[in-house]
Every structure is written in structure tokens, then in C-alpha cells.
Amino acid sequence: MRTELVTIPTDTTPLDGAFHWPDDRPIRGAVLLFHGNTMNFYTGAPRFLPPVLTRLGLACLAFNRRGHDILAIRDSRAAEGAAFQLTHEAIEDNRLAAAWLSARGYDAPIVIGHSNGGMLSVPHVVAHPRTPCLVLLSAHAGGRQNERVGQIGLFAGDKFAEIKAQAEALCAAGRGRELIFLPHWWYVTSAEAFIDRTTQMPFTLDLAPQIKCPVLYVRGDQEPAQHYPAEAFRDRAGGPCDVEIVPNCDHFYKGREDAVARLVADWLAAKLGVPAG
């Protein structure tokens, strides 16, 4: 596998990423890798999948959305990152990454997304119906699920109503980029990002009937089905959808990376009619 660090321009913060391709066989196609919330192009699935996928002859683009990590800086002390993420920017980032691949001759890449990246994969594939395959890795339900997420110890927890009121007041006062501490993951967010998170996320299951390409939906057995609705998505999908529940597996696939990578690679090899790597 060969790797090139790349930069994809946006109208604000550029997207950093890595383009991986096989160095010992022809390129058969391409893959877009969408990272999970507060993650990035060099952790999690965007890191452990390319070595396996390139053995199938697939070039892989892993990239940061503007909402990567939690907070970061680049060439000044101006902060960026997931604390400021907005849904419309995330959707646009994915579109720009697809356009970057298209400019290099890969017009219809496979899409693979983990967690929040999986949720964002669904509207992306609806907008790109030529997508040959979609892999959802613990894609969350999207929509207005945040109060339920708090019940399992994430987001604002039992302080959801209190923090929502604080965020609404800051936004009304023109202070939407002001940071608010969250009592649980992901620990800090801007007021406008909090409101966006609770009002603007697409609902994965509502969009499922518009997905016509083959789908693989993976979930770890330690993840609650109501938040990562693999079976419900399969039942609503507009095309074939296979569900795989990985044993002894958490949301980040810790210690199970090889098993998940092999599962994804074998499924893609079968769907694309290529030899398994």
C-alpha cells in the first residue's frame, strides 16, 4: 500500500486526509472513508481498513471533516474541530471529498462510515445513487435521539434540558460559538453545535428506503440496537442489506479490528466479484 497526504479545500477550513492505493496490483475502484464523531482520518476504521481494502485493488480516501477530533488548531490559535461541527458542513465535506476522488477518475466510490460518519453516509448515498456499495459500521440512528443518548451516559446526560436552555440563550444573544462544557462525551461543544446536533441531523431510518445499493451494517454485540439500528435499517432499506453482529465487540472495535476488517473485505469482495485479499 502506498499513501499520500492530501488537502481538500472548502470555503473555510481545509480537510486533511490520506489517499491510499495498492502498489502491487491494478486499482479496481475507490472507497470513501467517513470517520466517527470527534475522531479523524488516522484513527479507527479509516486507519485499520485501508491495508485490507487495498489488497482488493481499492484506492481509499480517508479524510477529516471540519468536525474532526474535539478541538484543534492548525496555522494560528483559532480553534477548530468537532466542538464547532455543523451538520450541513459535514454533508458538504463528504461531497467535496467525493468530488476530489471524481477529479482523479473515481466517479462512484464505495462508501464506508463509522458511527457519526455512518449516519452521514446515508444522506450522502441518497445524493449519490451510483454508489456501488455502502458499509455502515455502527452507524447511529441520527435524528433527534440526543435525549435518549444521554440516558446511556453520552452527550449531555441528565443535564440535557439545562444545557439545551443554555445553548439556546447563547445563540439568541449572538454568542453561538461560545463553548459549553458537557458532563459526558464529547466533553465540550459550542452552543450552535449543540443546537445543530439536536435539530439538524438526518434520521437514518427515514432515509433507508432510498438506499438501493447493497448495504452491510455492522454492529458490535456490546452496542444497543436502539441507537445503532442495524436490523431496523435492513427492514426498511430499499435494496439488499446484510447485518453482522460482531461478538465481544464494543463501539470502537477495540481488539476486534482484524475481525471487522476481514468481515468488510470479504463482503466487498463477494459483492464486487473480486478475489478476497
Short mmCIF file of C-alpha atoms in Angstrom, two decimals:
data_model
loop_
_atom_site.label_atom_id
_atom_site.label_comp_id
_atom_site.label_asym_id
_atom_site.label_seq_id
_atom_site.Cartn_x
_atom_site.Cartn_y
_atom_site.Cartn_z
CA MET A 1 0.00 0.00 0.00
CA ARG A 2 1.21 3.48 -0.85
CA THR A 3 -0.02 6.62 0.92
CA GLU A 4 -0.13 10.30 0.03
CA LEU A 5 -1.17 13.04 2.46
CA VAL A 6 -3.75 15.28 0.81
CA THR A 7 -5.63 18.53 1.44
CA ILE A 8 -9.14 19.17 0.16
CA PRO A 9 -10.19 22.85 0.09
CA THR A 10 -13.53 24.09 1.45
CA ASP A 11 -14.92 27.62 1.73
CA THR A 12 -13.47 27.76 5.26
CA THR A 13 -11.17 25.18 6.87
CA PRO A 14 -9.46 22.71 4.50
CA LEU A 15 -9.84 18.97 5.00
CA ASP A 16 -6.68 16.99 5.70
CA GLY A 17 -6.53 13.35 4.73
CA ALA A 18 -4.64 10.39 3.32
CA PHE A 19 -5.06 8.71 -0.06
CA HIS A 20 -4.04 5.04 -0.03
CA TRP A 21 -3.69 2.83 -3.10
CA PRO A 22 -2.32 -0.65 -3.90
CA ASP A 23 1.26 -0.73 -5.11
CA ASP A 24 1.27 -4.31 -6.39
CA ARG A 25 -1.96 -4.67 -8.37
CA PRO A 26 -4.32 -2.66 -10.60
CA ILE A 27 -6.80 -0.26 -8.99
CA ARG A 28 -10.32 -1.67 -9.43
CA GLY A 29 -12.24 1.11 -7.72
CA ALA A 30 -12.24 3.52 -4.81
CA VAL A 31 -13.56 3.90 -1.27
CA LEU A 32 -14.58 6.96 0.74
CA LEU A 33 -14.00 6.50 4.48
CA PHE A 34 -16.07 8.69 6.85
CA HIS A 35 -14.67 8.85 10.40
CA GLY A 36 -16.68 8.80 13.63
CA ASN A 37 -17.60 11.78 15.77
CA THR A 38 -14.55 13.52 17.33
CA MET A 39 -12.26 11.07 15.50
CA ASN A 40 -10.11 11.64 12.41
CA PHE A 41 -8.57 10.05 9.31
CA TYR A 42 -5.77 8.28 11.17
CA THR A 43 -7.71 6.54 13.96
CA GLY A 44 -10.33 3.81 14.00
CA ALA A 45 -11.74 2.33 10.80
CA PRO A 46 -10.09 4.88 8.45
CA ARG A 47 -6.77 3.57 9.79
CA PHE A 48 -7.31 -0.19 10.01
CA LEU A 49 -9.36 -0.73 6.84
CA PRO A 50 -7.09 0.62 4.04
CA PRO A 51 -4.39 -2.10 4.38
CA VAL A 52 -7.08 -4.73 3.79
CA LEU A 53 -9.08 -2.83 1.17
CA THR A 54 -6.07 -2.01 -0.97
CA ARG A 55 -5.42 -5.77 -1.22
CA LEU A 56 -8.76 -5.91 -3.06
CA GLY A 57 -7.43 -3.34 -5.52
CA LEU A 58 -9.37 -0.47 -3.94
CA ALA A 59 -7.91 3.01 -3.51
CA CYS A 60 -9.05 4.62 -0.26
CA LEU A 61 -9.57 8.26 0.68
CA ALA A 62 -9.69 8.84 4.45
CA PHE A 63 -10.15 12.49 5.41
CA ASN A 64 -11.03 14.80 8.26
CA ARG A 65 -14.34 16.56 8.17
CA ARG A 66 -14.24 20.06 9.61
CA GLY A 67 -15.70 18.41 12.71
CA HIS A 68 -12.69 16.21 13.45
CA ASP A 69 -11.25 15.47 16.90
CA ILE A 70 -12.76 17.69 19.65
CA LEU A 71 -10.65 20.84 19.44
CA ALA A 72 -7.57 21.57 17.36
CA ILE A 73 -5.59 24.36 15.76
CA ARG A 74 -3.59 24.40 12.53
CA ASP A 75 -1.79 27.59 11.43
CA SER A 76 -2.98 30.02 14.11
CA ARG A 77 -4.53 29.89 17.58
CA ALA A 78 -8.02 29.90 16.10
CA ALA A 79 -9.81 26.76 17.28
CA GLU A 80 -11.48 24.22 15.00
CA GLY A 81 -12.85 20.72 15.42
CA ALA A 82 -15.90 18.77 16.47
CA ALA A 83 -16.81 21.27 19.19
CA PHE A 84 -17.90 23.52 16.32
CA GLN A 85 -19.32 20.91 13.95
CA LEU A 86 -22.43 21.66 11.92
CA THR A 87 -24.41 19.06 10.01
CA HIS A 88 -24.61 21.00 6.75
CA GLU A 89 -20.82 21.43 6.76
CA ALA A 90 -20.29 17.72 7.40
CA ILE A 91 -22.55 16.83 4.47
CA GLU A 92 -20.69 19.33 2.29
CA ASP A 93 -17.30 17.94 3.41
CA ASN A 94 -18.33 14.47 2.27
CA ARG A 95 -19.49 15.87 -1.07
CA LEU A 96 -16.19 17.70 -1.54
CA ALA A 97 -14.24 14.52 -0.78
CA ALA A 98 -16.29 12.65 -3.37
CA ALA A 99 -15.58 15.44 -5.87
CA TRP A 100 -11.84 15.15 -5.08
CA LEU A 101 -11.99 11.45 -5.98
CA SER A 102 -14.07 12.15 -9.08
CA ALA A 103 -11.45 14.60 -10.35
CA ARG A 104 -8.98 11.70 -10.22
CA GLY A 105 -11.22 9.38 -12.19
CA TYR A 106 -13.17 7.65 -9.41
CA ASP A 107 -16.75 8.76 -10.05
CA ALA A 108 -18.68 6.21 -7.99
CA PRO A 109 -16.72 5.15 -4.90
CA ILE A 110 -17.84 2.68 -2.28
CA VAL A 111 -18.81 4.49 0.94
CA ILE A 112 -17.83 3.24 4.40
CA GLY A 113 -18.73 5.22 7.52
CA HIS A 114 -18.27 4.60 11.23
CA SER A 115 -20.70 5.88 13.90
CA ASN A 116 -21.48 9.54 13.09
CA GLY A 117 -19.71 9.00 9.78
CA GLY A 118 -22.06 6.09 9.16
CA MET A 119 -25.10 8.26 9.86
CA LEU A 120 -23.70 10.86 7.44
CA SER A 121 -23.05 8.12 4.86
CA VAL A 122 -26.76 7.54 4.42
CA PRO A 123 -27.73 11.01 3.09
CA HIS A 124 -24.52 11.01 1.05
CA VAL A 125 -25.50 7.80 -0.73
CA VAL A 126 -29.05 9.09 -1.25
CA ALA A 127 -27.48 12.06 -3.04
CA HIS A 128 -25.07 9.77 -4.95
CA PRO A 129 -27.26 6.90 -6.21
CA ARG A 130 -24.46 5.42 -8.35
CA THR A 131 -22.65 4.33 -5.16
CA PRO A 132 -21.95 0.61 -5.74
CA CYS A 133 -21.91 -0.47 -2.06
CA LEU A 134 -22.41 1.05 1.38
CA VAL A 135 -20.84 -0.23 4.61
CA LEU A 136 -22.33 1.13 7.85
CA LEU A 137 -20.09 0.49 10.85
CA SER A 138 -22.13 1.08 13.99
CA ALA A 139 -23.96 3.93 12.27
CA HIS A 140 -26.12 5.73 14.80
CA ALA A 141 -29.79 6.48 14.29
CA GLY A 142 -29.41 10.21 13.72
CA GLY A 143 -32.42 12.48 14.06
CA ARG A 144 -33.45 13.81 17.46
CA GLN A 145 -32.13 10.97 19.58
CA ASN A 146 -29.89 13.02 21.83
CA GLU A 147 -32.02 12.85 24.98
CA ARG A 148 -32.01 9.05 24.68
CA VAL A 149 -28.26 9.10 24.11
CA GLY A 150 -27.92 10.99 27.39
CA GLN A 151 -29.60 8.09 29.14
CA ILE A 152 -26.66 5.81 28.30
CA GLY A 153 -24.11 8.30 29.63
CA LEU A 154 -23.21 10.26 26.50
CA PHE A 155 -23.68 13.81 25.24
CA ALA A 156 -25.32 15.94 27.97
CA GLY A 157 -26.51 13.08 30.20
CA ASP A 158 -29.12 14.05 32.75
CA LYS A 159 -28.35 17.74 32.21
CA PHE A 160 -29.76 17.75 28.67
CA ALA A 161 -32.60 20.23 29.34
CA GLU A 162 -30.34 22.56 31.33
CA ILE A 163 -27.58 22.64 28.70
CA LYS A 164 -30.06 22.98 25.85
CA ALA A 165 -31.54 26.09 27.52
CA GLN A 166 -28.03 27.50 27.99
CA ALA A 167 -27.17 26.86 24.33
CA GLU A 168 -30.41 28.45 23.12
CA ALA A 169 -29.75 31.56 25.21
CA LEU A 170 -26.20 31.92 23.89
CA CYS A 171 -27.33 31.52 20.29
CA ALA A 172 -30.11 34.07 20.80
CA ALA A 173 -27.51 36.50 22.15
CA GLY A 174 -25.29 36.05 19.05
CA ARG A 175 -22.74 34.00 21.00
CA GLY A 176 -23.22 30.69 19.21
CA ARG A 177 -19.51 29.83 19.04
CA GLU A 178 -19.10 30.14 22.80
CA LEU A 179 -18.06 26.83 24.36
CA ILE A 180 -20.15 24.86 26.83
CA PHE A 181 -18.87 22.02 28.98
CA LEU A 182 -20.72 18.72 28.56
CA PRO A 183 -20.72 16.39 31.57
CA HIS A 184 -20.09 13.38 29.30
CA TRP A 185 -18.53 12.64 25.92
CA TRP A 186 -17.65 14.69 23.93
CA TYR A 187 -16.90 16.96 26.89
CA VAL A 188 -17.12 20.40 25.24
CA THR A 189 -19.18 21.89 22.42
CA SER A 190 -20.18 25.28 21.08
CA ALA A 191 -23.70 26.49 21.68
CA GLU A 192 -24.58 26.43 17.98
CA ALA A 193 -23.13 22.93 17.54
CA PHE A 194 -25.27 21.69 20.45
CA ILE A 195 -28.43 23.11 18.88
CA ASP A 196 -27.45 21.79 15.46
CA ARG A 197 -26.91 18.35 16.95
CA THR A 198 -30.39 18.32 18.42
CA THR A 199 -32.26 19.71 15.41
CA GLN A 200 -30.43 19.10 12.11
CA MET A 201 -29.17 15.51 11.95
CA PRO A 202 -30.75 13.32 9.26
CA PHE A 203 -32.75 10.35 10.55
CA THR A 204 -31.07 7.21 9.24
CA LEU A 205 -34.19 5.03 9.16
CA ASP A 206 -36.28 7.62 7.32
CA LEU A 207 -33.70 7.64 4.52
CA ALA A 208 -33.22 3.86 4.38
CA PRO A 209 -35.90 3.23 1.70
CA GLN A 210 -33.95 5.48 -0.69
CA ILE A 211 -30.80 3.34 -0.40
CA LYS A 212 -30.88 0.92 -3.34
CA CYS A 213 -27.28 -0.35 -3.40
CA PRO A 214 -26.12 -3.37 -1.37
CA VAL A 215 -25.50 -2.49 2.28
CA LEU A 216 -23.51 -4.17 5.02
CA TYR A 217 -24.50 -2.93 8.50
CA VAL A 218 -22.09 -3.99 11.26
CA ARG A 219 -22.66 -3.62 14.99
CA GLY A 220 -20.73 -4.85 18.00
CA ASP A 221 -22.65 -7.08 20.40
CA GLN A 222 -21.98 -4.57 23.21
CA GLU A 223 -23.85 -1.79 21.41
CA PRO A 224 -27.58 -1.11 21.99
CA ALA A 225 -29.71 -1.80 18.93
CA GLN A 226 -31.97 1.22 19.54
CA HIS A 227 -29.04 3.56 18.96
CA TYR A 228 -27.34 1.53 16.22
CA PRO A 229 -30.41 0.16 14.42
CA ALA A 230 -28.95 -2.43 12.04
CA GLU A 231 -32.00 -4.70 11.93
CA ALA A 232 -34.47 -1.84 11.57
CA PHE A 233 -32.39 -0.37 8.74
CA ARG A 234 -32.35 -3.76 7.00
CA ASP A 235 -36.13 -3.97 7.26
CA ARG A 236 -36.59 -0.51 5.72
CA ALA A 237 -33.77 -0.49 3.16
CA GLY A 238 -34.69 -0.03 -0.48
CA GLY A 239 -32.16 -2.67 -1.54
CA PRO A 240 -30.37 -5.70 -0.10
CA CYS A 241 -28.92 -5.21 3.38
CA ASP A 242 -26.83 -7.71 5.33
CA VAL A 243 -26.47 -7.36 9.10
CA GLU A 244 -23.49 -8.68 11.02
CA ILE A 245 -23.22 -8.57 14.83
CA VAL A 246 -19.60 -8.93 15.91
CA PRO A 247 -19.13 -10.87 19.18
CA ASN A 248 -17.08 -9.45 22.07
CA CYS A 249 -17.07 -6.09 20.35
CA ASP A 250 -17.60 -2.51 21.52
CA HIS A 251 -18.40 0.64 19.55
CA PHE A 252 -14.76 1.27 18.62
CA TYR A 253 -13.99 -2.37 17.73
CA LYS A 254 -11.15 -2.33 20.23
CA GLY A 255 -9.26 -5.60 19.94
CA ARG A 256 -11.61 -6.68 17.14
CA GLU A 257 -10.21 -4.54 14.35
CA ASP A 258 -8.91 -7.53 12.38
CA ALA A 259 -12.23 -9.34 12.59
CA VAL A 260 -14.17 -6.29 11.39
CA ALA A 261 -11.67 -5.60 8.61
CA ARG A 262 -11.91 -9.19 7.38
CA LEU A 263 -15.71 -9.10 7.54
CA VAL A 264 -15.86 -5.91 5.47
CA ALA A 265 -13.24 -7.09 2.96
CA ASP A 266 -14.88 -10.48 2.41
CA TRP A 267 -18.31 -8.88 1.94
CA LEU A 268 -16.98 -6.34 -0.55
CA ALA A 269 -15.03 -8.99 -2.45
CA ALA A 270 -18.21 -11.04 -2.83
CA LYS A 271 -20.31 -8.04 -3.93
CA LEU A 272 -17.70 -6.76 -6.38
CA GLY A 273 -16.81 -10.21 -7.74
CA VAL A 274 -13.11 -9.86 -6.99
CA PRO A 275 -10.76 -12.30 -5.23
CA ALA A 276 -10.55 -11.84 -1.48
CA GLY A 277 -7.30 -10.19 -0.43
#
